[in-house]
PDB file of C-alpha atoms in Angstrom:
ATOM      1  CA  MET A   1     109.422  95.014  92.150  1.00 72.00           C
ATOM      2  CA  THR A   2     109.990  94.703  88.666  1.00 88.00           C
ATOM      3  CA  GLY A   3     107.873  93.635  85.230  1.00 92.00           C
ATOM      4  CA  GLU A   4     108.916  89.789  84.405  1.00 94.00           C
ATOM      5  CA  THR A   5     112.988  89.029  82.536  1.00 96.00           C
ATOM      6  CA  GLU A   6     113.178  85.598  80.839  1.00 96.00           C
ATOM      7  CA  TRP A   7     114.865  85.085  84.691  1.00 96.00           C
ATOM      8  CA  THR A   8     112.404  85.825  86.480  1.00 94.00           C
ATOM      9  CA  LYS A   9     110.279  83.924  84.766  1.00 93.00           C
ATOM     10  CA  ASN A  10     112.362  80.497  85.418  1.00 94.00           C
ATOM     11  CA  GLY A  11     113.634  80.854  88.312  1.00 95.00           C
ATOM     12  CA  ARG A  12     117.308  82.299  87.487  1.00 97.00           C
ATOM     13  CA  TYR A  13     118.831  84.627  90.305  1.00 96.00           C
ATOM     14  CA  THR A  14     118.753  87.932  88.994  1.00 95.00           C
ATOM     15  CA  GLY A  15     121.186  90.753  90.298  1.00 95.00           C
ATOM     16  CA  VAL A  16     123.835  92.680  88.047  1.00 95.00           C
ATOM     17  CA  THR A  17     122.519  91.838  84.659  1.00 96.00           C
ATOM     18  CA  GLU A  18     121.051  93.879  82.249  1.00 97.00           C
ATOM     19  CA  LEU A  19     117.500  92.000  81.182  1.00 96.00           C
ATOM     20  CA  GLU A  20     114.757  93.764  79.483  1.00 96.00           C
ATOM     21  CA  LEU A  21     111.285  92.866  80.038  1.00 97.00           C
ATOM     22  CA  THR A  22     109.179  90.060  78.781  1.00 97.00           C
ATOM     23  CA  GLU A  23     106.051  91.662  76.516  1.00 98.00           C
ATOM     24  CA  ASN A  24     104.208  89.967  79.447  1.00 97.00           C
ATOM     25  CA  GLY A  25     106.220  91.719  82.079  1.00 97.00           C
ATOM     26  CA  VAL A  26     105.527  94.609  80.123  1.00 97.00           C
ATOM     27  CA  GLN A  27     101.957  94.703  80.236  1.00 97.00           C
ATOM     28  CA  GLN A  28     102.213  93.567  84.850  1.00 96.00           C
ATOM     29  CA  VAL A  29     103.690  96.764  84.395  1.00 96.00           C
ATOM     30  CA  LEU A  30     101.272  98.786  83.121  1.00 95.00           C
ATOM     31  CA  GLY A  31      97.871  96.283  84.201  1.00 96.00           C
ATOM     32  CA  THR A  32      99.146  97.493  87.639  1.00 95.00           C
ATOM     33  CA  GLY A  33      99.881 101.061  86.582  1.00 94.00           C
ATOM     34  CA  LYS A  34      96.178 100.969  85.491  1.00 94.00           C
ATOM     35  CA  ILE A  35      94.856 100.214  89.132  1.00 96.00           C
ATOM     36  CA  LEU A  36      97.065 101.318  91.319  1.00 95.00           C
ATOM     37  CA  VAL A  37      98.742 104.782  90.175  1.00 95.00           C
ATOM     38  CA  GLY A  38      97.107 107.893  90.097  1.00 93.00           C
ATOM     39  CA  SER A  39      94.552 110.204  91.160  1.00 92.00           C
ATOM     40  CA  GLY A  40      92.679 109.212  93.733  1.00 94.00           C
ATOM     41  CA  LYS A  41      94.912 105.258  94.098  1.00 95.00           C
ATOM     42  CA  LEU A  42      96.941 103.648  96.290  1.00 96.00           C
ATOM     43  CA  ILE A  43      99.880 105.161  94.319  1.00 96.00           C
ATOM     44  CA  ASP A  44      99.191 108.565  93.634  1.00 95.00           C
ATOM     45  CA  PRO A  45     101.492 110.984  91.687  1.00 94.00           C
ATOM     46  CA  ALA A  46     100.768 114.098  94.171  1.00 93.00           C
ATOM     47  CA  LYS A  47     101.367 112.586  97.886  1.00 95.00           C
ATOM     48  CA  LEU A  48     104.302 111.282  96.821  1.00 96.00           C
ATOM     49  CA  ALA A  49     106.992 112.458  98.798  1.00 97.00           C
ATOM     50  CA  HIS A  50     110.131 110.719  96.540  1.00 97.00           C
ATOM     51  CA  VAL A  51     110.573 108.141  94.212  1.00 98.00           C
ATOM     52  CA  PHE A  52     113.654 105.546  94.493  1.00 98.00           C
ATOM     53  CA  ILE A  53     114.350 103.204  91.729  1.00 97.00           C
ATOM     54  CA  SER A  54     117.150 100.762  91.324  1.00 97.00           C
ATOM     55  CA  PRO A  55     119.424 101.207  88.083  1.00 97.00           C
ATOM     56  CA  ARG A  56     118.761  98.684  86.597  1.00 97.00           C
ATOM     57  CA  LYS A  57     117.660  98.976  83.413  1.00 96.00           C
ATOM     58  CA  ARG A  58     114.975  96.202  84.490  1.00 96.00           C
ATOM     59  CA  ALA A  59     114.002  98.326  87.120  1.00 97.00           C
ATOM     60  CA  GLN A  60     114.378 101.737  85.177  1.00 96.00           C
ATOM     61  CA  ALA A  61     111.261 100.210  82.577  1.00 96.00           C
ATOM     62  CA  THR A  62     108.781  99.539  85.073  1.00 96.00           C
ATOM     63  CA  PHE A  63     109.385 102.986  86.514  1.00 96.00           C
ATOM     64  CA  ASP A  64     108.601 104.643  83.418  1.00 95.00           C
ATOM     65  CA  LEU A  65     105.765 101.999  82.035  1.00 95.00           C
ATOM     66  CA  LEU A  66     104.287 103.271  85.887  1.00 94.00           C
ATOM     67  CA  PHE A  67     104.253 106.370  85.774  1.00 91.00           C
ATOM     68  CA  ASP A  68     103.797 107.061  81.950  1.00 81.00           C
ATOM     69  CA  SER A  69     100.457 109.392  81.656  1.00 72.00           C
ATOM     70  CA  VAL A  70     100.634 109.909  85.370  1.00 74.00           C
ATOM     71  CA  GLY A  71     103.087 112.193  86.417  1.00 83.00           C
ATOM     72  CA  LYS A  72     106.097 110.691  85.658  1.00 89.00           C
ATOM     73  CA  GLU A  73     107.593 114.334  84.050  1.00 90.00           C
ATOM     74  CA  ALA A  74     106.229 116.400  87.427  1.00 90.00           C
ATOM     75  CA  LEU A  75     108.307 113.843  89.692  1.00 93.00           C
ATOM     76  CA  GLN A  76     111.165 114.146  88.464  1.00 92.00           C
ATOM     77  CA  LYS A  77     111.314 118.029  87.089  1.00 93.00           C
ATOM     78  CA  ASP A  78     110.541 118.393  90.888  1.00 94.00           C
ATOM     79  CA  ASP A  79     113.487 116.350  91.877  1.00 96.00           C
ATOM     80  CA  LYS A  80     111.573 113.293  93.612  1.00 96.00           C
ATOM     81  CA  VAL A  81     112.901 110.424  92.086  1.00 97.00           C
ATOM     82  CA  SER A  82     116.375 109.349  92.602  1.00 97.00           C
ATOM     83  CA  THR A  83     117.803 106.186  91.081  1.00 97.00           C
ATOM     84  CA  THR A  84     120.384 104.940  93.394  1.00 97.00           C
ATOM     85  CA  ASP A  85     121.942 101.163  94.357  1.00 96.00           C
ATOM     86  CA  GLU A  86     121.053 101.263  98.289  1.00 97.00           C
ATOM     87  CA  LEU A  87     117.625  99.409  96.085  1.00 96.00           C
ATOM     88  CA  ALA A  88     120.521  97.387  93.922  1.00 95.00           C
ATOM     89  CA  GLU A  89     118.978  94.232  93.011  1.00 95.00           C
ATOM     90  CA  TRP A  90     121.181  91.741  95.387  1.00 96.00           C
ATOM     91  CA  ASP A  91     124.774  90.489  94.226  1.00 97.00           C
ATOM     92  CA  TYR A  92     124.567  86.629  93.259  1.00 98.00           C
ATOM     93  CA  GLY A  93     128.427  86.821  91.624  1.00 97.00           C
ATOM     94  CA  LYS A  94     129.093  83.935  90.313  1.00 97.00           C
ATOM     95  CA  TYR A  95     125.063  82.313  91.385  1.00 98.00           C
ATOM     96  CA  GLU A  96     124.607  85.108  89.034  1.00 98.00           C
ATOM     97  CA  GLY A  97     121.881  83.472  86.432  1.00 97.00           C
ATOM     98  CA  LEU A  98     121.667  80.001  88.093  1.00 98.00           C
ATOM     99  CA  LEU A  99     118.395  77.907  89.300  1.00 98.00           C
ATOM    100  CA  THR A 100     118.846  77.069  93.243  1.00 97.00           C
ATOM    101  CA  LYS A 101     119.360  73.339  92.167  1.00 97.00           C
ATOM    102  CA  GLU A 102     122.094  74.701  89.624  1.00 98.00           C
ATOM    103  CA  ILE A 103     123.522  76.704  93.006  1.00 98.00           C
ATOM    104  CA  ARG A 104     123.879  73.773  95.033  1.00 97.00           C
ATOM    105  CA  ALA A 105     124.539  70.910  92.555  1.00 96.00           C
ATOM    106  CA  ARG A 106     127.552  73.179  92.459  1.00 96.00           C
ATOM    107  CA  ARG A 107     128.615  73.985  95.531  1.00 96.00           C
ATOM    108  CA  LYS A 108     128.189  70.435  96.637  1.00 94.00           C
ATOM    109  CA  GLU A 109     131.110  69.302  93.623  1.00 95.00           C
ATOM    110  CA  GLN A 110     133.098  71.789  95.879  1.00 94.00           C
ATOM    111  CA  GLY A 111     132.362  70.563  98.938  1.00 94.00           C
ATOM    112  CA  LEU A 112     130.161  72.390 100.683  1.00 94.00           C
ATOM    113  CA  ASP A 113     127.213  72.247 102.741  1.00 93.00           C
ATOM    114  CA  LYS A 114     127.928  69.179 104.045  1.00 89.00           C
ATOM    115  CA  GLU A 115     125.033  69.731 106.705  1.00 91.00           C
ATOM    116  CA  LYS A 116     122.808  71.943 105.489  1.00 93.00           C
ATOM    117  CA  PRO A 117     122.241  72.863 101.365  1.00 95.00           C
ATOM    118  CA  TRP A 118     123.335  76.700 100.787  1.00 96.00           C
ATOM    119  CA  ASP A 119     120.403  79.439 101.956  1.00 95.00           C
ATOM    120  CA  ILE A 120     120.897  82.413 100.755  1.00 95.00           C
ATOM    121  CA  TRP A 121     120.586  83.964 104.112  1.00 95.00           C
ATOM    122  CA  ARG A 122     122.721  82.516 105.799  1.00 94.00           C
ATOM    123  CA  ASP A 123     125.646  81.201 103.430  1.00 94.00           C
ATOM    124  CA  GLY A 124     126.339  84.505 101.000  1.00 93.00           C
ATOM    125  CA  CYS A 125     127.135  84.378  96.971  1.00 96.00           C
ATOM    126  CA  GLU A 126     130.115  83.362  95.961  1.00 96.00           C
ATOM    127  CA  ASP A 127     132.325  86.837  95.206  1.00 97.00           C
ATOM    128  CA  GLY A 128     128.431  88.498  95.513  1.00 97.00           C
ATOM    129  CA  GLU A 129     127.009  89.979  98.407  1.00 95.00           C
ATOM    130  CA  SER A 130     126.328  88.675 102.172  1.00 95.00           C
ATOM    131  CA  ALA A 131     122.571  88.938 103.415  1.00 95.00           C
ATOM    132  CA  GLN A 132     124.708  91.460 106.269  1.00 95.00           C
ATOM    133  CA  GLN A 133     125.569  93.663 102.929  1.00 96.00           C
ATOM    134  CA  VAL A 134     122.751  93.952 101.396  1.00 96.00           C
ATOM    135  CA  THR A 135     121.222  94.879 104.898  1.00 96.00           C
ATOM    136  CA  ASP A 136     123.587  97.664 105.652  1.00 96.00           C
ATOM    137  CA  ARG A 137     122.841  99.359 102.096  1.00 95.00           C
ATOM    138  CA  LEU A 138     118.845  99.282 102.970  1.00 97.00           C
ATOM    139  CA  ASP A 139     119.228 100.645 106.385  1.00 98.00           C
ATOM    140  CA  GLY A 140     120.766 103.568 104.382  1.00 96.00           C
ATOM    141  CA  LEU A 141     117.842 103.784 102.398  1.00 98.00           C
ATOM    142  CA  ILE A 142     115.599 103.863 105.469  1.00 98.00           C
ATOM    143  CA  LYS A 143     117.211 106.675 106.657  1.00 98.00           C
ATOM    144  CA  LYS A 144     116.995 108.110 103.902  1.00 97.00           C
ATOM    145  CA  ILE A 145     112.709 107.645 104.312  1.00 98.00           C
ATOM    146  CA  TYR A 146     112.518 108.088 107.956  1.00 97.00           C
ATOM    147  CA  ASN A 147     114.385 111.219 107.267  1.00 97.00           C
ATOM    148  CA  ILE A 148     111.615 112.447 103.960  1.00 97.00           C
ATOM    149  CA  GLN A 149     108.817 111.255 106.285  1.00 96.00           C
ATOM    150  CA  SER A 150     109.514 112.433 109.949  1.00 96.00           C
ATOM    151  CA  PRO A 151     108.528 116.471 109.433  1.00 96.00           C
ATOM    152  CA  TYR A 152     104.915 114.530 108.497  1.00 95.00           C
ATOM    153  CA  MET A 153     104.335 112.043 110.913  1.00 92.00           C
ATOM    154  CA  HIS A 154     101.334 113.522 112.808  1.00 93.00           C
ATOM    155  CA  GLY A 155      99.373 114.033 109.200  1.00 89.00           C
ATOM    156  CA  GLU A 156     100.642 118.099 107.805  1.00 93.00           C
ATOM    157  CA  LYS A 157     100.889 116.716 104.885  1.00 92.00           C
ATOM    158  CA  PRO A 158     101.749 113.490 102.653  1.00 92.00           C
ATOM    159  CA  ALA A 159     104.963 111.710 102.374  1.00 95.00           C
ATOM    160  CA  ASP A 160     105.069 108.873 100.707  1.00 96.00           C
ATOM    161  CA  VAL A 161     107.252 107.245  98.979  1.00 97.00           C
ATOM    162  CA  VAL A 162     107.312 103.826  96.374  1.00 97.00           C
ATOM    163  CA  LEU A 163     110.378 102.008  95.717  1.00 96.00           C
TER     164      LEU A 163
END
């Protein structure tokens, strides 16, 4: 999750393009942080075993805003924060910045999708990632999370993970 950007506001596929949060996006994240992050709240920094963050600037900004006043420095000092490409947004290739209707029109012009309209899960992205490639990336991250949490599956200590 990240806060709103200009492209998410109007439905454009946003993968590798570095976009700043809108002012509304900043306010979304700050509001969410006040409700969800802090001692005794759903995301209690004292109970976090690890935080994984996408390398995109908007994801980094979201982390900074969410945890600014509630334990960010301690999490970083304790080496509980990682930036990882495994959590990076989908690489949309030639579809980056486009709307679904624009992608479908482009593919129709190319003679693709004669039987069914384009579907990202089935058809992937030209010069970008397929659903299987995204799955493979995320499977590696899930394995890391499992390794962090598995020693504490019976409540020995909190081992929450935030993505």
